[in-house]
Short mmCIF file of C-alpha atoms and ligand atoms in Angstrom, two decimals:
data_model
loop_
_atom_site.label_atom_id
_atom_site.label_comp_id
_atom_site.label_asym_id
_atom_site.label_seq_id
_atom_site.Cartn_x
_atom_site.Cartn_y
_atom_site.Cartn_z
CA MET A 17 -8.19 65.92 -123.10
CA ARG A 18 -6.46 69.21 -122.42
CA LYS A 19 -7.54 72.79 -123.16
CA ILE A 20 -4.57 74.85 -124.14
CA ILE A 21 -4.39 78.53 -125.05
CA HIS A 22 -1.45 80.10 -126.75
CA ILE A 23 -1.33 83.87 -126.31
CA ASP A 24 0.92 85.94 -128.50
CA MET A 25 1.11 89.71 -128.52
CA ASP A 26 0.85 91.33 -131.99
CA SER A 27 4.12 92.78 -133.42
CA PHE A 28 5.06 93.20 -129.82
CA TYR A 29 8.01 95.56 -129.58
CA ALA A 30 6.70 97.64 -132.46
CA SER A 31 3.25 98.00 -130.92
CA VAL A 32 4.70 99.13 -127.58
CA GLU A 33 6.78 101.81 -129.36
CA ILE A 34 3.77 102.98 -131.46
CA ARG A 35 1.55 103.09 -128.38
CA ASP A 36 4.08 105.37 -126.70
CA ASN A 37 4.64 107.59 -129.73
CA PRO A 38 1.41 108.01 -131.71
CA ALA A 39 3.30 109.96 -134.41
CA LEU A 40 4.50 106.49 -135.57
CA LYS A 41 0.92 105.27 -136.19
CA GLY A 42 0.13 104.22 -139.75
CA ARG A 43 3.79 104.47 -140.75
CA PRO A 44 6.17 101.55 -141.41
CA VAL A 45 8.19 100.92 -138.23
CA GLY A 46 11.05 98.54 -137.68
CA ILE A 47 12.58 97.81 -134.31
CA GLY A 48 16.39 97.74 -134.43
CA SER A 49 19.21 99.99 -133.67
CA PRO A 50 19.26 103.06 -136.09
CA ILE A 51 22.98 103.52 -135.44
CA HIS A 52 24.14 99.93 -136.03
CA LYS A 53 22.49 99.40 -139.39
CA ARG A 54 24.65 96.33 -139.74
CA GLY A 55 22.43 94.47 -137.33
CA VAL A 56 19.08 92.66 -137.90
CA LEU A 57 15.59 93.87 -137.04
CA CYS A 58 13.83 92.46 -134.00
CA THR A 59 10.47 92.96 -135.57
CA ALA A 60 8.36 95.26 -137.74
CA ASN A 61 4.80 96.54 -137.62
CA TYR A 62 2.20 95.35 -140.11
CA GLU A 63 2.61 98.48 -142.34
CA ALA A 64 6.31 97.60 -142.81
CA ARG A 65 5.52 93.91 -143.29
CA LYS A 66 3.63 94.86 -146.55
CA TYR A 67 7.10 95.55 -147.95
CA GLY A 68 8.48 92.22 -146.88
CA VAL A 69 10.22 93.78 -143.83
CA LYS A 70 10.24 91.29 -140.89
CA ALA A 71 12.08 90.05 -137.81
CA ALA A 72 15.67 88.90 -138.34
CA LEU A 73 16.03 90.72 -141.63
CA PRO A 74 19.31 92.65 -141.85
CA THR A 75 18.46 96.34 -141.31
CA MET A 76 20.26 97.48 -144.36
CA TYR A 77 18.26 95.19 -146.55
CA ALA A 78 15.01 96.20 -144.74
CA LEU A 79 15.73 99.86 -145.67
CA LYS A 80 16.23 98.88 -149.35
CA LEU A 81 12.85 97.13 -149.39
CA CYS A 82 11.18 100.04 -147.55
CA PRO A 83 13.18 103.29 -147.75
CA ASP A 84 10.64 105.14 -145.53
CA LEU A 85 11.03 102.60 -142.76
CA ILE A 86 11.29 104.31 -139.37
CA LEU A 87 13.87 102.62 -137.13
CA VAL A 88 13.24 102.62 -133.43
CA LYS A 89 15.77 101.40 -130.93
CA PRO A 90 14.43 98.56 -128.69
CA ASN A 91 13.64 99.40 -125.09
CA PHE A 92 13.68 96.14 -123.15
CA GLU A 93 12.76 97.71 -119.81
CA LYS A 94 9.42 98.74 -121.32
CA TYR A 95 8.81 95.26 -122.87
CA ARG A 96 9.62 93.60 -119.58
CA LYS A 97 7.07 95.79 -117.76
CA VAL A 98 4.33 94.82 -120.23
CA SER A 99 5.33 91.23 -119.96
CA LEU A 100 4.83 91.24 -116.22
CA GLN A 101 1.46 92.96 -116.69
CA ILE A 102 0.15 90.25 -119.00
CA ARG A 103 1.48 87.44 -116.81
CA GLU A 104 -0.58 88.89 -113.92
CA ILE A 105 -3.63 88.57 -116.07
CA PHE A 106 -2.81 84.96 -116.97
CA LYS A 107 -2.55 84.16 -113.26
CA GLU A 108 -6.15 85.10 -112.70
CA TYR A 109 -7.07 82.04 -114.75
CA THR A 110 -4.49 79.35 -114.13
CA ASP A 111 -1.16 78.50 -112.45
CA LEU A 112 -0.16 76.34 -115.42
CA ILE A 113 1.59 79.10 -117.41
CA GLU A 114 4.56 78.42 -119.64
CA PRO A 115 6.09 81.66 -120.91
CA LEU A 116 7.99 81.23 -124.21
CA SER A 117 9.32 84.69 -124.32
CA LEU A 118 8.36 88.15 -123.15
CA ASP A 119 5.24 88.28 -125.32
CA GLU A 120 4.09 84.68 -125.63
CA ALA A 121 2.86 81.94 -123.35
CA PHE A 122 1.01 78.67 -123.17
CA LEU A 123 -1.81 78.37 -120.65
CA ASP A 124 -3.44 75.13 -119.61
CA VAL A 125 -6.97 76.05 -118.71
CA SER A 126 -8.36 72.46 -118.58
CA ASN A 127 -9.39 72.93 -114.93
CA CYS A 128 -10.34 76.58 -115.06
CA LYS A 129 -13.80 77.34 -113.78
CA GLN A 130 -14.20 80.86 -115.22
CA CYS A 131 -16.44 81.41 -118.23
CA ASP A 132 -18.15 78.10 -117.55
CA GLY A 133 -14.89 76.41 -118.46
CA SER A 134 -14.98 77.58 -122.07
CA ALA A 135 -11.42 78.08 -123.26
CA THR A 136 -12.65 80.19 -126.18
CA LEU A 137 -14.32 82.67 -123.86
CA ILE A 138 -11.39 82.59 -121.49
CA ALA A 139 -9.04 83.56 -124.36
CA LYS A 140 -11.36 86.37 -125.39
CA GLU A 141 -11.59 87.67 -121.79
CA ILE A 142 -7.79 87.52 -121.38
CA ARG A 143 -7.25 89.44 -124.66
CA ASP A 144 -9.81 92.13 -123.55
CA LYS A 145 -8.08 92.48 -120.22
CA ILE A 146 -4.68 92.68 -121.94
CA PHE A 147 -5.99 95.52 -124.10
CA GLU A 148 -7.63 97.34 -121.09
CA THR A 149 -4.42 97.17 -119.11
CA THR A 150 -1.76 97.73 -121.75
CA LYS A 151 -3.57 99.22 -124.75
CA LEU A 152 -1.94 96.49 -126.85
CA THR A 153 -3.60 93.70 -128.79
CA ALA A 154 -2.92 90.00 -128.55
CA SER A 155 -3.94 87.01 -130.60
CA ALA A 156 -4.82 83.59 -129.22
CA GLY A 157 -4.94 79.98 -130.39
CA ILE A 158 -7.16 77.50 -128.55
CA ALA A 159 -6.63 73.81 -129.10
CA PRO A 160 -6.31 70.37 -127.35
CA ASN A 161 -2.47 70.69 -127.34
CA LYS A 162 0.48 73.06 -127.50
CA PHE A 163 1.52 72.33 -131.03
CA LEU A 164 -1.93 73.14 -132.45
CA ALA A 165 -2.55 76.09 -130.10
CA LYS A 166 0.63 77.79 -131.32
CA ILE A 167 -0.32 77.30 -134.92
CA ALA A 168 -3.81 78.52 -134.24
CA SER A 169 -2.67 81.79 -132.60
CA ASP A 170 -1.15 82.72 -135.93
CA TRP A 171 -4.27 82.08 -137.87
CA LYS A 172 -6.28 85.18 -137.10
CA LYS A 173 -3.44 87.61 -136.38
CA PRO A 174 -3.45 90.48 -135.56
CA ASN A 175 -6.00 90.88 -132.75
CA GLY A 176 -7.88 87.67 -133.39
CA GLN A 177 -8.30 84.18 -132.13
CA PHE A 178 -8.81 80.79 -133.70
CA VAL A 179 -10.12 77.56 -132.14
CA ILE A 180 -9.36 74.01 -133.12
CA THR A 181 -11.72 71.70 -131.35
CA PRO A 182 -10.78 68.01 -130.84
CA GLU A 183 -13.22 67.08 -133.58
CA GLU A 184 -11.64 69.49 -136.04
CA VAL A 185 -8.02 68.40 -135.54
CA SER A 186 -7.93 65.80 -138.37
CA SER A 187 -9.35 68.09 -140.97
CA PHE A 188 -7.28 71.08 -139.85
CA ILE A 189 -4.01 69.19 -139.89
CA PHE A 190 -4.57 67.43 -143.21
CA ASP A 191 -3.93 70.45 -145.46
CA LEU A 192 -1.47 72.15 -143.17
CA PRO A 193 1.81 72.92 -145.09
CA VAL A 194 4.75 71.15 -143.60
CA LYS A 195 6.62 74.43 -143.02
CA LYS A 196 4.12 75.34 -140.37
CA ILE A 197 5.30 72.45 -138.25
CA PHE A 198 7.34 73.52 -135.23
CA GLY A 199 11.05 72.96 -135.95
CA VAL A 200 10.66 72.72 -139.66
CA GLY A 201 12.89 75.38 -141.07
CA LYS A 202 13.67 76.27 -144.69
CA VAL A 203 16.14 73.43 -145.24
CA THR A 204 13.99 70.65 -143.66
CA ALA A 205 11.00 71.95 -145.64
CA GLU A 206 12.96 71.72 -148.81
CA LYS A 207 14.04 68.21 -147.99
CA LEU A 208 10.42 67.25 -147.14
CA HIS A 209 9.25 68.83 -150.44
CA GLY A 210 11.95 66.67 -152.23
CA LEU A 211 10.47 63.56 -150.62
CA GLY A 212 7.03 64.56 -151.93
CA PHE A 213 5.61 65.87 -148.60
CA GLU A 214 3.94 69.22 -149.07
CA THR A 215 1.26 68.93 -146.31
CA CYS A 216 0.78 67.06 -143.07
CA GLY A 217 -1.71 64.88 -144.98
CA ASP A 218 1.11 63.76 -147.30
CA ILE A 219 3.28 62.81 -144.26
CA GLN A 220 0.38 60.83 -142.79
CA LYS A 221 0.65 58.45 -145.75
CA ALA A 222 4.19 57.50 -144.81
CA SER A 223 4.88 54.81 -142.18
CA LEU A 224 6.90 55.58 -139.04
CA LEU A 225 9.69 53.34 -140.39
CA GLU A 226 9.90 55.19 -143.67
CA LEU A 227 9.99 58.57 -141.91
CA ARG A 228 12.62 57.31 -139.49
CA SER A 229 14.88 56.04 -142.17
CA SER A 230 14.69 59.13 -144.32
CA LEU A 231 14.68 61.74 -141.58
CA GLY A 232 16.02 60.14 -138.36
CA SER A 233 14.59 61.51 -135.10
CA THR A 234 12.95 64.39 -136.91
CA GLY A 235 10.95 61.77 -138.80
CA GLU A 236 9.52 60.47 -135.54
CA SER A 237 8.39 63.94 -134.39
CA LEU A 238 6.90 64.55 -137.79
CA TYR A 239 4.91 61.36 -137.57
CA LYS A 240 3.18 62.61 -134.47
CA TYR A 241 2.81 66.26 -135.31
CA SER A 242 1.42 65.51 -138.80
CA ARG A 243 -1.42 63.73 -137.02
CA GLY A 244 -1.95 66.68 -134.65
CA ILE A 245 -0.55 64.66 -131.71
CA ASP A 246 1.42 66.44 -129.03
CA ASN A 247 1.46 65.09 -125.48
CA ARG A 248 3.81 67.74 -124.05
CA GLU A 249 2.52 69.31 -120.78
CA VAL A 250 2.38 73.03 -120.07
CA ARG A 251 5.41 73.32 -117.76
CA SER A 252 5.39 76.35 -115.57
CA SER A 253 8.81 76.01 -114.00
CA ARG A 254 11.15 74.76 -116.62
CA GLU A 255 14.79 75.66 -116.13
CA ARG A 256 16.36 76.60 -119.41
CA LYS A 257 19.89 75.27 -119.77
CA SER A 258 20.98 76.76 -123.02
CA LEU A 259 19.86 78.82 -125.98
CA SER A 260 21.32 78.67 -129.43
CA VAL A 261 20.60 79.66 -133.00
CA GLU A 262 21.57 77.21 -135.79
CA HIS A 263 21.56 77.77 -139.54
CA THR A 264 21.80 74.79 -141.89
CA PHE A 265 22.95 76.03 -145.31
CA SER A 266 21.35 74.95 -148.49
CA LYS A 267 24.84 74.61 -149.94
CA ASP A 268 27.88 73.55 -147.96
CA ILE A 269 30.21 76.43 -147.24
CA LYS A 270 34.02 76.34 -147.94
CA LYS A 271 35.32 79.84 -147.83
CA ILE A 272 36.21 81.36 -144.56
CA GLU A 273 34.93 84.86 -145.55
CA GLU A 274 31.58 83.34 -146.26
CA MET A 275 31.52 81.55 -142.90
CA VAL A 276 32.33 84.82 -141.15
CA LYS A 277 29.44 86.50 -142.96
CA LYS A 278 27.07 83.70 -141.95
CA ALA A 279 28.36 83.76 -138.35
CA THR A 280 27.60 87.46 -138.28
CA LEU A 281 24.00 86.82 -139.21
CA VAL A 282 23.62 83.92 -136.78
CA PHE A 283 25.14 86.07 -134.03
CA GLU A 284 22.67 88.91 -134.61
CA GLU A 285 19.82 86.44 -134.46
CA LEU A 286 21.20 84.92 -131.25
CA LYS A 287 21.42 88.42 -129.67
CA SER A 288 17.91 89.22 -130.52
CA ARG A 289 16.66 85.81 -129.21
CA LEU A 290 18.51 86.40 -125.95
CA ASP A 291 16.70 89.75 -125.62
CA LYS A 292 13.38 88.22 -126.57
CA LYS A 293 13.75 85.59 -123.90
CA ASP A 294 15.09 88.20 -121.48
CA ILE A 295 18.37 86.38 -120.88
CA GLN A 296 20.91 88.82 -119.53
CA GLU A 297 24.73 88.27 -119.29
CA SER A 298 24.55 87.59 -115.56
CA LYS A 299 22.61 84.40 -116.37
CA ILE A 300 25.21 83.16 -118.93
CA LYS A 301 27.67 80.53 -117.97
CA SER A 302 29.58 79.96 -121.24
CA VAL A 303 29.36 80.58 -124.96
CA PHE A 304 29.74 77.93 -127.62
CA VAL A 305 29.91 77.36 -131.34
CA LYS A 306 28.65 74.17 -132.97
CA ILE A 307 29.80 73.19 -136.40
CA LYS A 308 28.54 70.38 -138.47
CA PHE A 309 30.73 69.36 -141.41
CA LYS A 310 29.84 68.14 -144.82
CA ASP A 311 30.14 64.46 -143.62
CA PHE A 312 27.65 65.20 -140.75
CA LYS A 313 30.40 64.92 -138.04
CA GLN A 314 29.96 67.73 -135.59
CA THR A 315 32.08 69.51 -133.11
CA THR A 316 31.41 72.03 -130.34
CA VAL A 317 33.86 74.61 -129.00
CA SER A 318 33.05 76.46 -125.85
CA ASP A 319 34.48 79.08 -123.57
CA LEU A 320 33.54 79.92 -119.97
CA ASN A 321 32.72 83.54 -120.65
CA SER A 322 29.46 85.44 -120.21
CA ASN A 323 30.09 88.13 -122.83
CA VAL A 324 28.11 87.66 -125.95
CA ASN A 325 30.26 89.29 -128.61
CA LEU A 326 30.95 88.53 -132.20
CA ASN A 327 34.73 88.43 -131.98
CA ASP A 328 34.81 85.76 -129.30
CA TYR A 329 32.43 83.65 -131.36
CA LEU A 330 34.61 84.06 -134.41
CA VAL A 331 37.69 82.88 -132.52
CA LEU A 332 35.75 79.79 -131.31
CA MET A 333 34.51 79.16 -134.82
CA LYS A 334 38.06 79.22 -136.25
CA LYS A 335 39.16 76.87 -133.52
CA GLY A 336 36.47 74.47 -134.49
CA LEU A 337 37.27 74.71 -138.14
CA GLN A 338 40.82 73.67 -137.49
CA ARG A 339 39.54 70.24 -136.33
CA LYS A 340 38.54 69.13 -139.82
CA ASP A 341 39.38 70.32 -143.28
CA GLU A 342 35.94 70.08 -144.74
CA PRO A 343 33.15 72.42 -145.91
CA ILE A 344 30.45 73.04 -143.29
CA ARG A 345 26.74 72.46 -143.56
CA LEU A 346 25.56 73.91 -140.25
CA LEU A 347 26.76 76.65 -137.95
CA GLY A 348 25.29 77.22 -134.48
CA LEU A 349 26.07 79.84 -131.93
CA GLY A 350 24.74 79.69 -128.43
CA VAL A 351 25.06 80.15 -124.70
CA GLN A 352 24.95 77.65 -121.75
CA LEU A 353 23.12 79.12 -118.80
CA LYS A 354 23.80 78.98 -115.18
CA THR A 355 21.59 76.40 -113.59
CA ARG A 356 21.02 75.02 -110.14
CA LYS A 357 22.96 71.94 -111.15
CA LYS A 358 26.38 71.33 -109.69
CA GLU A 359 29.45 72.45 -111.67
CA SER A 360 30.73 68.88 -112.17
CA GLU A 361 27.42 67.68 -113.56
CA PHE A 362 27.33 70.59 -115.92
CA GLN A 363 30.82 69.91 -117.26
CA THR A 364 30.10 66.26 -118.03
CA SER A 365 26.73 66.84 -119.62
CA PHE A 366 28.08 69.60 -121.79
CA LEU A 367 31.17 67.63 -122.92
CA LYS A 368 28.97 64.62 -123.73
CA GLU A 369 26.90 66.65 -126.21
CA GLY A 370 29.85 68.66 -127.29
CA ILE A 371 32.42 66.55 -129.07
CA ASP A 372 31.63 64.71 -132.32
P1 LIG B 26 7.07 87.36 -132.18
O1 LIG B 26 5.91 87.00 -131.38
O2 LIG B 26 7.74 86.21 -132.94
O3 LIG B 26 6.69 88.44 -133.30
P2 LIG B 26 5.83 89.81 -133.12
O4 LIG B 26 5.10 89.82 -131.80
O5 LIG B 26 6.75 90.96 -133.37
O6 LIG B 26 4.83 89.71 -134.33
P3 LIG B 26 3.58 88.80 -134.56
O7 LIG B 26 2.41 89.66 -134.48
O8 LIG B 26 3.72 88.22 -135.98
O9 LIG B 26 3.59 87.71 -133.53
O10 LIG B 26 8.19 88.01 -131.29
C1 LIG B 26 7.83 88.86 -130.19
C2 LIG B 26 8.87 89.91 -130.03
O11 LIG B 26 10.20 89.36 -129.88
C3 LIG B 26 9.05 90.84 -131.22
O12 LIG B 26 8.18 91.93 -131.16
C4 LIG B 26 10.49 91.25 -131.22
C5 LIG B 26 11.18 90.10 -130.55
N1 LIG B 26 11.89 89.24 -131.63
C6 LIG B 26 13.26 89.41 -131.74
O13 LIG B 26 13.87 90.24 -131.04
N2 LIG B 26 13.95 88.73 -132.70
C7 LIG B 26 13.24 87.82 -133.51
O14 LIG B 26 13.90 87.21 -134.37
C8 LIG B 26 11.82 87.62 -133.36
C9 LIG B 26 11.08 86.70 -134.21
C10 LIG B 26 11.25 88.35 -132.37
#
């Protein structure tokens, strides 16, 4: 039985900016470029969230929801510095640390001797130390696995923590809405609702076979997650090979103008994810576009190019669209990263997943 802590800083970029400019305190703040209002927000503080303003929302739209929103340009150097400070604190407790982004990490504290081995007390101590060192608050989730710990860290946000003991897993998971499950986005959630699954408890009533036939491999993951089962280890040295953002549309898209509009949104989200994961251009090997057509056939177009810019992605998208004259149901933009793998291996593995 593992003891996992998921630590997540509260409205991270916004909190750093407010800490460094107290005049922003108590006012609605969004992090995003004030000049390029055509972009999307990286995040917003809790005052702004009251208006419905949140990460990934187009800045123009956020300003409509909250005309008093103060826009602050992101400063990644500062966020990186805080990130290093919090990682130093994690290291005082365990070597099994899996950072998910600059402000978020899983810690496996199963063998940690501090605080008499109590993961709850360790989480509290870590949050206190983070505050002492950075003057920023963090929330924590404590649970027997990563899936539950991540959900739990959201439960008492901001500046709180929530524990799910092994005994509590069944009752906690039973009423959990399906959209809280990792990987279940808007479209999958709608599909699940259509099948009559509102909560994890509902999914538990279905057999593995039923889930597999109606949802494919997603069905298999849902079978496990809906029972609170997750055997993934905390991996401290994982080498990321790619990062992408995909949008599945609730209605298939036919018109090229609409595809360009969607691509622009996906692109902005990709850029902000790259920042959040601290992936700079020097780490990028190639860029790619993935398209899934109405008939579920998919194609990937890539280019050995480390510049992440919208025009290049649009060129790749148009190339992909020429391969089939059909509306599209999914658009993904991404990057392949430089790895320690040999070039030849990279090419084959990429092509394998790339074409149809
Ligand atoms: P999150 O931990 O997802 O969000 P948050 O810390 O802003 O707020 P919460 O208190 O609800 O956890 O992301 C951490 C930082 O990553 C966030 O401050 C800004 C950045 N980010 C982006 O740049 N783009 C995004 O789409 C998201 C979700 C976050």
